[in-house]
Amino acid sequence: MKKTAIVTDSTAYMTKEHVNEYGIHIIPLNVVIGNEAYQELVDLGTDQFYEEMAATDVLPTTSQPAIGRFVELFEQLKAEGYEDIVTIHLSSKISGTYQTALSAADMVDGIQVAGFDTEISCSPQGYFVIEAAKLADEGKSANEIITRLDQLKQQVSAYFMVDDLNHLHRGGRLSGAQRIVGNMLKIKPILHFEEAEIVPFEKVRTEKKALSRIVELLKESAQQKGIAEITVIHANRPDKAEEIRKMLSETHPEAEVTISFFGPVIGTHLGEGSLGIGWRNEN
Ligand code: MYR
């Protein structure tokens, strides 16, 4: 049996196949719509979330998992005989989830829990989770896995764009927001993570221009460091995502190109219609 358990949160939006294949443990974040609180992907699916959003004027909010969820899971993994745990989370600058996982780790004796802040979210977070799970399958310890995940940070990128910047602004997750009000809210900047925070990368006026700029950045990155994996990420735009996936699998036949989604929690902050492209370099 492997000695290290891998835990992540729901915002990695892992496929069921990966979760089952690698035995990954997932703690859900929460979405509150009106008076109803949901654990995303447990009692609120992504399609249902976007349908409800289209039918109501109520603005949803999100919250990190309760600390008890982590404590319970860590205790359970200890009882199952794991020697240590790696718990991998969305950027600590956009959610308290990582800090909560660390606090829970302090409350559980008799098992080492190593936390990892991916400084990103969504399927690029999943790249770290899968790498960790593969290493755990090889019998690597939590410390060895964390060392490799730190290196992997140099190989993971993501750029994204939103249809309406007000969602991010309202949720307070756009860094330097005081400088961004006014005109900026009317345009469609390309966004990315810099030192774990969401910041505008370039100001672009149309989605078409934003998309071709991201494709250009991907191409440059491929030339410099090779591309192993690309993910097109969408907020309820499956047709557009498929069009981009098809185009990228023609221009990058060397890479595995897949589609993922912005689920309820991230969709709350980005809004319907958002698109992103994440990738992992070969080296
Ligand atoms: C919480 O309530 O703790 C969750 C807050 C989540 C904030 C999400 C902000 C947008 C993240 C975009 C990620 C795009 C990755 C390609």
PDB file of N, CA and C and ligand atoms in Angstrom, residues 11 29-30 61-65 90 94-97 120-124 158-160 168 173 193 198 233 262 265-266 269-270 276-278, ligand 1:
ATOM      1  N   THR A  11     -11.952  22.821  -6.031  1.00  0.00           N
ATOM      2  CA  THR A  11     -11.695  23.767  -7.127  1.00  0.00           C
ATOM      3  C   THR A  11     -10.613  23.291  -8.101  1.00  0.00           C
ATOM      4  N   LEU A  29     -15.474  23.071  -1.414  1.00  0.00           N
ATOM      5  CA  LEU A  29     -15.780  24.431  -0.958  1.00  0.00           C
ATOM      6  C   LEU A  29     -17.291  24.619  -1.106  1.00  0.00           C
ATOM      7  N   ASN A  30     -17.789  25.738  -0.601  1.00  0.00           N
ATOM      8  CA  ASN A  30     -19.246  25.946  -0.552  1.00  0.00           C
ATOM      9  C   ASN A  30     -19.689  27.157  -1.363  1.00  0.00           C
ATOM     10  N   THR A  61     -22.496  33.658  -3.146  1.00  0.00           N
ATOM     11  CA  THR A  61     -21.221  33.901  -2.466  1.00  0.00           C
ATOM     12  C   THR A  61     -20.564  32.532  -2.229  1.00  0.00           C
ATOM     13  N   THR A  62     -19.310  32.553  -1.827  1.00  0.00           N
ATOM     14  CA  THR A  62     -18.614  31.281  -1.608  1.00  0.00           C
ATOM     15  C   THR A  62     -17.970  31.274  -0.230  1.00  0.00           C
ATOM     16  N   SER A  63     -17.649  30.086   0.248  1.00  0.00           N
ATOM     17  CA  SER A  63     -16.871  30.007   1.490  1.00  0.00           C
ATOM     18  C   SER A  63     -15.967  28.783   1.465  1.00  0.00           C
ATOM     19  N   GLN A  64     -14.893  28.895   2.221  1.00  0.00           N
ATOM     20  CA  GLN A  64     -13.935  27.795   2.341  1.00  0.00           C
ATOM     21  C   GLN A  64     -14.560  26.661   3.158  1.00  0.00           C
ATOM     22  N   PRO A  65     -13.978  25.454   3.101  1.00  0.00           N
ATOM     23  CA  PRO A  65     -14.532  24.346   3.892  1.00  0.00           C
ATOM     24  C   PRO A  65     -14.362  24.615   5.387  1.00  0.00           C
ATOM     25  N   LEU A  90      -6.023  25.578  -3.662  1.00  0.00           N
ATOM     26  CA  LEU A  90      -6.059  26.796  -4.491  1.00  0.00           C
ATOM     27  C   LEU A  90      -5.278  27.906  -3.774  1.00  0.00           C
ATOM     28  N   ILE A  94      -6.365  33.852  -2.599  1.00  0.00           N
ATOM     29  CA  ILE A  94      -7.758  34.049  -3.032  1.00  0.00           C
ATOM     30  C   ILE A  94      -8.757  33.286  -2.159  1.00  0.00           C
ATOM     31  N   SER A  95      -8.260  32.414  -1.291  1.00  0.00           N
ATOM     32  CA  SER A  95      -9.159  31.647  -0.410  1.00  0.00           C
ATOM     33  C   SER A  95      -8.415  31.267   0.865  1.00  0.00           C
ATOM     34  N   GLY A  96      -9.171  31.121   1.951  1.00  0.00           N
ATOM     35  CA  GLY A  96      -8.567  30.700   3.217  1.00  0.00           C
ATOM     36  C   GLY A  96      -8.418  29.187   3.322  1.00  0.00           C
ATOM     37  N   THR A  97      -8.752  28.457   2.256  1.00  0.00           N
ATOM     38  CA  THR A  97      -8.765  26.988   2.311  1.00  0.00           C
ATOM     39  C   THR A  97      -7.406  26.399   2.737  1.00  0.00           C
ATOM     40  N   ILE A 120      -2.525  28.985  -7.601  1.00  0.00           N
ATOM     41  CA  ILE A 120      -3.360  29.038  -8.805  1.00  0.00           C
ATOM     42  C   ILE A 120      -4.650  28.302  -8.430  1.00  0.00           C
ATOM     43  N   SER A 121      -5.442  27.868  -9.380  1.00  0.00           N
ATOM     44  CA  SER A 121      -6.641  27.081  -9.072  1.00  0.00           C
ATOM     45  C   SER A 121      -7.065  26.308 -10.320  1.00  0.00           C
ATOM     46  N   CYS A 122      -8.222  25.671 -10.240  1.00  0.00           N
ATOM     47  CA  CYS A 122      -8.841  24.944 -11.369  1.00  0.00           C
ATOM     48  C   CYS A 122      -7.922  23.846 -11.918  1.00  0.00           C
ATOM     49  N   SER A 123      -8.043  23.537 -13.226  1.00  0.00           N
ATOM     50  CA  SER A 123      -7.302  22.363 -13.705  1.00  0.00           C
ATOM     51  C   SER A 123      -5.780  22.499 -13.560  1.00  0.00           C
ATOM     52  N   PRO A 124      -5.195  23.718 -13.607  1.00  0.00           N
ATOM     53  CA  PRO A 124      -3.757  23.780 -13.322  1.00  0.00           C
ATOM     54  C   PRO A 124      -3.435  23.306 -11.885  1.00  0.00           C
ATOM     55  N   ALA A 158      -1.324  29.711 -16.559  1.00  0.00           N
ATOM     56  CA  ALA A 158      -2.733  29.829 -16.961  1.00  0.00           C
ATOM     57  C   ALA A 158      -3.058  31.299 -17.205  1.00  0.00           C
ATOM     58  N   TYR A 159      -3.791  31.530 -18.265  1.00  0.00           N
ATOM     59  CA  TYR A 159      -4.305  32.873 -18.570  1.00  0.00           C
ATOM     60  C   TYR A 159      -5.800  32.719 -18.763  1.00  0.00           C
ATOM     61  N   PHE A 160      -6.552  33.713 -18.329  1.00  0.00           N
ATOM     62  CA  PHE A 160      -7.998  33.587 -18.481  1.00  0.00           C
ATOM     63  C   PHE A 160      -8.633  34.945 -18.699  1.00  0.00           C
ATOM     64  N   LEU A 168     -15.481  39.486 -10.390  1.00  0.00           N
ATOM     65  CA  LEU A 168     -14.200  39.394  -9.668  1.00  0.00           C
ATOM     66  C   LEU A 168     -14.011  40.596  -8.755  1.00  0.00           C
ATOM     67  N   ARG A 173     -11.506  39.578  -5.372  1.00  0.00           N
ATOM     68  CA  ARG A 173     -10.378  38.699  -5.697  1.00  0.00           C
ATOM     69  C   ARG A 173      -9.501  39.247  -6.813  1.00  0.00           C
ATOM     70  N   PHE A 193      -2.170  34.761 -12.752  1.00  0.00           N
ATOM     71  CA  PHE A 193      -1.721  34.807 -11.358  1.00  0.00           C
ATOM     72  C   PHE A 193      -0.286  35.289 -11.313  1.00  0.00           C
ATOM     73  N   ILE A 198      -4.494  37.338  -8.391  1.00  0.00           N
ATOM     74  CA  ILE A 198      -5.034  37.546  -9.740  1.00  0.00           C
ATOM     75  C   ILE A 198      -4.776  38.997 -10.138  1.00  0.00           C
ATOM     76  N   ILE A 233     -10.418  25.816 -20.385  1.00  0.00           N
ATOM     77  CA  ILE A 233     -11.329  25.838 -19.230  1.00  0.00           C
ATOM     78  C   ILE A 233     -12.468  26.820 -19.537  1.00  0.00           C
ATOM     79  N   PHE A 262     -14.974  25.775 -15.180  1.00  0.00           N
ATOM     80  CA  PHE A 262     -15.014  26.588 -13.968  1.00  0.00           C
ATOM     81  C   PHE A 262     -16.297  26.157 -13.240  1.00  0.00           C
ATOM     82  N   VAL A 265     -17.948  27.307  -7.489  1.00  0.00           N
ATOM     83  CA  VAL A 265     -17.213  28.269  -6.640  1.00  0.00           C
ATOM     84  C   VAL A 265     -16.435  29.259  -7.504  1.00  0.00           C
ATOM     85  N   ILE A 266     -15.661  28.747  -8.448  1.00  0.00           N
ATOM     86  CA  ILE A 266     -14.876  29.665  -9.277  1.00  0.00           C
ATOM     87  C   ILE A 266     -15.799  30.433 -10.216  1.00  0.00           C
ATOM     88  N   HIS A 269     -17.068  33.682  -8.934  1.00  0.00           N
ATOM     89  CA  HIS A 269     -16.134  34.814  -8.955  1.00  0.00           C
ATOM     90  C   HIS A 269     -15.775  35.279 -10.364  1.00  0.00           C
ATOM     91  N   LEU A 270     -15.929  34.378 -11.353  1.00  0.00           N
ATOM     92  CA  LEU A 270     -15.564  34.775 -12.716  1.00  0.00           C
ATOM     93  C   LEU A 270     -16.783  35.133 -13.549  1.00  0.00           C
ATOM     94  N   GLY A 276     -10.525  30.123 -20.152  1.00  0.00           N
ATOM     95  CA  GLY A 276      -9.120  30.132 -19.761  1.00  0.00           C
ATOM     96  C   GLY A 276      -8.355  29.049 -20.490  1.00  0.00           C
ATOM     97  N   ILE A 277      -7.046  29.218 -20.556  1.00  0.00           N
ATOM     98  CA  ILE A 277      -6.185  28.160 -21.087  1.00  0.00           C
ATOM     99  C   ILE A 277      -5.056  27.955 -20.084  1.00  0.00           C
ATOM    100  N   GLY A 278      -4.912  26.715 -19.635  1.00  0.00           N
ATOM    101  CA  GLY A 278      -3.825  26.374 -18.715  1.00  0.00           C
ATOM    102  C   GLY A 278      -2.903  25.394 -19.406  1.00  0.00           C
TER     103      GLY A 278
HETATM  104  C1  MYR B   1     -13.566  30.983  -1.026  1.00  0.00           C
HETATM  105  O1  MYR B   1     -14.655  31.503  -0.737  1.00  0.00           O
HETATM  106  O2  MYR B   1     -12.735  30.680  -0.167  1.00  0.00           O
HETATM  107  C2  MYR B   1     -13.257  30.677  -2.497  1.00  0.00           C
HETATM  108  C3  MYR B   1     -12.796  31.875  -3.227  1.00  0.00           C
HETATM  109  C4  MYR B   1     -12.456  31.571  -4.674  1.00  0.00           C
HETATM  110  C5  MYR B   1     -11.984  32.776  -5.446  1.00  0.00           C
HETATM  111  C6  MYR B   1     -11.818  32.480  -6.914  1.00  0.00           C
HETATM  112  C7  MYR B   1     -11.271  33.615  -7.714  1.00  0.00           C
HETATM  113  C8  MYR B   1     -11.109  33.280  -9.197  1.00  0.00           C
HETATM  114  C9  MYR B   1     -10.047  32.255  -9.499  1.00  0.00           C
HETATM  115  C10 MYR B   1      -9.785  32.066 -10.974  1.00  0.00           C
HETATM  116  C11 MYR B   1      -8.902  30.894 -11.238  1.00  0.00           C
HETATM  117  C12 MYR B   1      -8.554  30.706 -12.684  1.00  0.00           C
HETATM  118  C13 MYR B   1      -7.557  29.605 -12.877  1.00  0.00           C
HETATM  119  C14 MYR B   1      -7.240  29.334 -14.314  1.00  0.00           C
END
